Short mmCIF file of C-alpha atoms in Angstrom, two decimals:
data_model
loop_
_atom_site.label_atom_id
_atom_site.label_comp_id
_atom_site.label_asym_id
_atom_site.label_seq_id
_atom_site.Cartn_x
_atom_site.Cartn_y
_atom_site.Cartn_z
CA MET R 1 6.34 -12.28 20.67
CA ILE R 2 6.18 -13.21 16.97
CA ARG R 3 2.44 -13.89 17.23
CA LYS R 4 1.86 -10.51 18.89
CA ARG R 5 3.71 -8.75 16.13
CA ILE R 6 1.73 -10.51 13.38
CA ILE R 7 -1.56 -9.86 15.16
CA ALA R 8 -0.65 -6.17 15.73
CA TYR R 9 0.29 -5.75 12.09
CA GLY R 10 -2.90 -7.44 10.97
CA ILE R 11 -4.96 -5.17 13.20
CA ASP R 12 -3.11 -2.12 11.86
CA LEU R 13 -3.67 -3.14 8.18
CA ILE R 14 -7.38 -3.65 8.81
CA LEU R 15 -7.64 -0.27 10.54
CA VAL R 16 -5.78 1.54 7.73
CA THR R 17 -8.12 -0.10 5.18
CA ILE R 18 -11.24 1.00 7.13
CA ILE R 19 -9.94 4.50 7.66
CA THR R 20 -8.88 4.82 3.98
CA SER R 21 -12.28 3.54 2.82
CA PHE R 22 -14.07 5.94 5.14
CA ILE R 23 -12.00 8.96 4.01
CA PHE R 24 -12.34 7.96 0.34
CA THR R 25 -16.13 7.61 0.72
CA ILE R 26 -16.35 11.15 2.17
CA PHE R 27 -13.76 12.43 -0.34
CA THR R 28 -15.65 11.14 -3.39
CA VAL R 29 -19.05 12.52 -2.47
CA GLY R 30 -20.17 14.61 -5.41
CA THR R 31 -17.54 13.19 -7.80
CA ASN R 32 -18.25 11.10 -10.87
CA PRO R 33 -17.73 7.35 -10.12
CA GLU R 34 -18.95 6.52 -13.63
CA GLU R 35 -15.46 7.19 -14.99
CA TYR R 36 -14.00 4.40 -12.88
CA ILE R 37 -16.91 2.04 -13.65
CA GLU R 38 -16.50 2.75 -17.39
CA SER R 39 -12.78 2.18 -17.26
CA TYR R 40 -13.25 -1.01 -15.24
CA GLU R 41 -15.73 -2.35 -17.76
CA SER R 42 -13.37 -1.45 -20.59
CA TYR R 43 -10.56 -3.30 -18.85
CA MET R 44 -12.77 -6.39 -18.29
CA ASN R 45 -13.91 -6.37 -21.96
CA THR R 46 -10.34 -5.98 -23.17
CA THR R 47 -9.19 -8.82 -20.96
CA ASN R 48 -11.95 -11.02 -22.33
CA ASN R 49 -11.06 -10.03 -25.85
CA TYR R 50 -7.45 -10.86 -25.15
CA LEU R 51 -8.44 -14.29 -23.89
CA ASN R 52 -10.34 -14.81 -27.12
CA ASP R 53 -7.37 -13.60 -29.23
CA GLU R 54 -9.23 -10.42 -30.20
CA ALA R 55 -6.91 -7.99 -28.34
CA THR R 56 -3.19 -7.65 -27.72
CA GLU R 57 -1.31 -7.62 -24.50
CA ASP R 58 -0.66 -3.89 -25.09
CA ASP R 59 -4.39 -3.32 -25.26
CA VAL R 60 -4.84 -4.98 -21.91
CA ILE R 61 -1.98 -2.93 -20.37
CA LYS R 62 -3.48 0.35 -21.70
CA ALA R 63 -6.95 -0.59 -20.38
CA GLU R 64 -5.54 -1.46 -16.97
CA TYR R 65 -3.51 1.77 -16.98
CA ASN R 66 -6.62 3.81 -17.68
CA MET R 67 -8.58 2.00 -14.98
CA MET R 68 -5.83 2.59 -12.44
CA LYS R 69 -5.50 6.22 -13.49
CA SER R 70 -9.20 6.81 -12.94
CA SER R 71 -8.78 5.56 -9.34
CA ASN R 72 -5.50 7.38 -8.59
CA SER R 73 -7.21 9.63 -6.00
CA LEU R 74 -7.85 6.49 -3.85
CA MET R 75 -4.12 5.73 -3.94
CA ILE R 76 -3.27 9.28 -2.81
CA VAL R 77 -5.72 8.94 0.04
CA LYS R 78 -4.25 5.50 0.96
CA ILE R 79 -0.75 6.93 0.84
CA GLY R 80 -1.64 9.82 3.18
CA THR R 81 -3.54 7.58 5.61
CA THR R 82 -0.73 5.01 5.65
CA ILE R 83 1.98 7.59 6.31
CA PHE R 84 -0.09 9.14 9.13
CA TYR R 85 -0.90 5.73 10.67
CA PHE R 86 2.43 3.98 10.44
CA ALA R 87 4.89 6.88 10.57
CA ILE R 88 3.27 9.59 12.65
CA ILE R 89 0.94 7.69 15.10
CA PRO R 90 3.87 5.67 16.54
CA PHE R 91 5.75 8.89 17.27
CA LEU R 92 2.73 10.39 19.00
CA MET R 93 1.87 7.17 20.89
CA ASN R 94 5.40 6.37 22.22
CA GLY R 95 6.32 3.68 19.66
CA GLN R 96 2.90 2.13 19.33
CA THR R 97 0.13 1.89 16.74
CA ILE R 98 -3.32 0.83 17.80
CA GLY R 99 -2.52 -2.77 16.92
CA LYS R 100 0.66 -2.63 19.03
CA LYS R 101 -1.18 -1.02 21.89
CA ILE R 102 -3.80 -3.81 21.88
CA THR R 103 -1.12 -6.48 21.84
CA LYS R 104 0.93 -4.59 24.46
CA ILE R 105 4.14 -4.23 22.38
CA LYS R 106 6.00 -1.20 21.09
CA VAL R 107 8.96 -0.24 18.88
CA VAL R 108 12.15 0.51 20.74
CA SER R 109 15.82 0.89 19.76
CA ASN R 110 18.40 -1.82 20.41
CA ASN R 111 19.12 -0.38 23.89
CA ASP R 112 15.35 -0.38 24.84
CA LYS R 113 15.11 3.35 24.56
CA PRO R 114 12.49 5.08 22.39
CA LEU R 115 13.44 5.37 18.72
CA HIS R 116 14.58 8.67 17.34
CA PRO R 117 11.63 10.41 15.61
CA GLY R 118 13.38 10.35 12.26
CA LEU R 119 14.12 6.61 12.47
CA MET R 120 10.56 5.90 13.63
CA PHE R 121 9.24 7.79 10.62
CA LEU R 122 11.55 5.96 8.20
CA ARG R 123 10.63 2.62 9.82
CA GLY R 124 6.95 3.46 9.38
CA LEU R 125 7.51 4.15 5.68
CA ILE R 126 9.37 0.85 5.18
CA VAL R 127 7.07 -1.41 7.28
CA SER R 128 3.91 -0.05 5.64
CA LEU R 129 5.39 -0.37 2.12
CA VAL R 130 4.06 3.10 1.36
CA LEU R 131 7.22 3.92 -0.58
CA ILE R 132 6.18 1.31 -3.15
CA ASP R 133 2.70 2.87 -3.38
CA ILE R 134 4.31 6.27 -3.93
CA ILE R 135 6.47 4.85 -6.75
CA ASN R 136 3.47 3.22 -8.39
CA THR R 137 1.34 6.37 -8.07
CA VAL R 138 3.97 8.70 -9.46
CA SER R 139 4.66 6.33 -12.36
CA LEU R 140 0.90 6.25 -13.04
CA MET R 141 0.82 10.03 -13.18
CA TYR R 142 3.88 10.55 -15.39
CA ALA R 143 4.84 7.35 -17.25
CA SER R 144 3.50 5.78 -20.40
CA PRO R 145 1.32 2.68 -19.98
CA SER R 146 4.12 0.28 -20.89
CA THR R 147 6.63 1.97 -18.55
CA TRP R 148 4.03 2.07 -15.79
CA TYR R 149 3.39 -1.69 -16.28
CA ASN R 150 7.13 -2.48 -16.06
CA ILE R 151 7.48 -0.37 -12.90
CA THR R 152 4.52 -2.05 -11.22
CA TYR R 153 5.87 -5.47 -12.23
CA PHE R 154 9.19 -4.60 -10.56
CA THR R 155 7.56 -3.09 -7.45
CA SER R 156 5.40 -6.21 -7.05
CA ALA R 157 8.56 -8.30 -6.79
CA LEU R 158 10.00 -5.72 -4.44
CA THR R 159 6.88 -5.92 -2.27
CA TYR R 160 7.20 -9.68 -1.84
CA THR R 161 10.93 -9.41 -1.13
CA THR R 162 10.27 -6.69 1.49
CA TYR R 163 7.60 -8.82 3.16
CA LEU R 164 10.04 -11.71 3.40
CA VAL R 165 12.72 -9.49 4.94
CA LEU R 166 10.16 -7.94 7.39
CA MET R 167 9.04 -11.46 8.38
CA GLU R 168 12.66 -12.43 9.03
CA PHE R 169 13.07 -9.35 11.23
CA ALA R 170 9.90 -10.20 13.11
CA ILE R 171 11.00 -13.79 13.67
CA PHE R 172 14.73 -13.30 14.42
CA ARG R 173 14.98 -9.88 15.99
CA LYS R 174 13.78 -8.62 19.34
#
């Protein structure tokens, strides 16, 4: 059962990545990708300068902040796709995502009845870690570079902790 859960989750993550990439490719037609490329090059140059003691850590944080801000639309597309895939699809497909359907498993309550739609939605938000993406995206839109950096540092630790808890649930719970 554990193997099926891991395989299903892997399939789901791959599908979300493919769908997000496809949507983003269509979504960015006619936009200006030079802004991201320019901010990426600036970030790389600043990082190299930092390694050569020619830039400060704050310079690197600001350059990374600007690079991430220029790709914020990708995060919004990813958040929308992830919510749809992990929180709405299981409701529409009787507790299954495509990965779960392939591996012939589904989400049920403790008494083997279908989950309440609200609980299924909340579970989808937690399992997909989309709440962390939302926190990072909102902080990118409204926080200063240093505050954004501190928030992403904290949410990275939260992500790893959540993965450990989810793995424990997958291993020890039915």
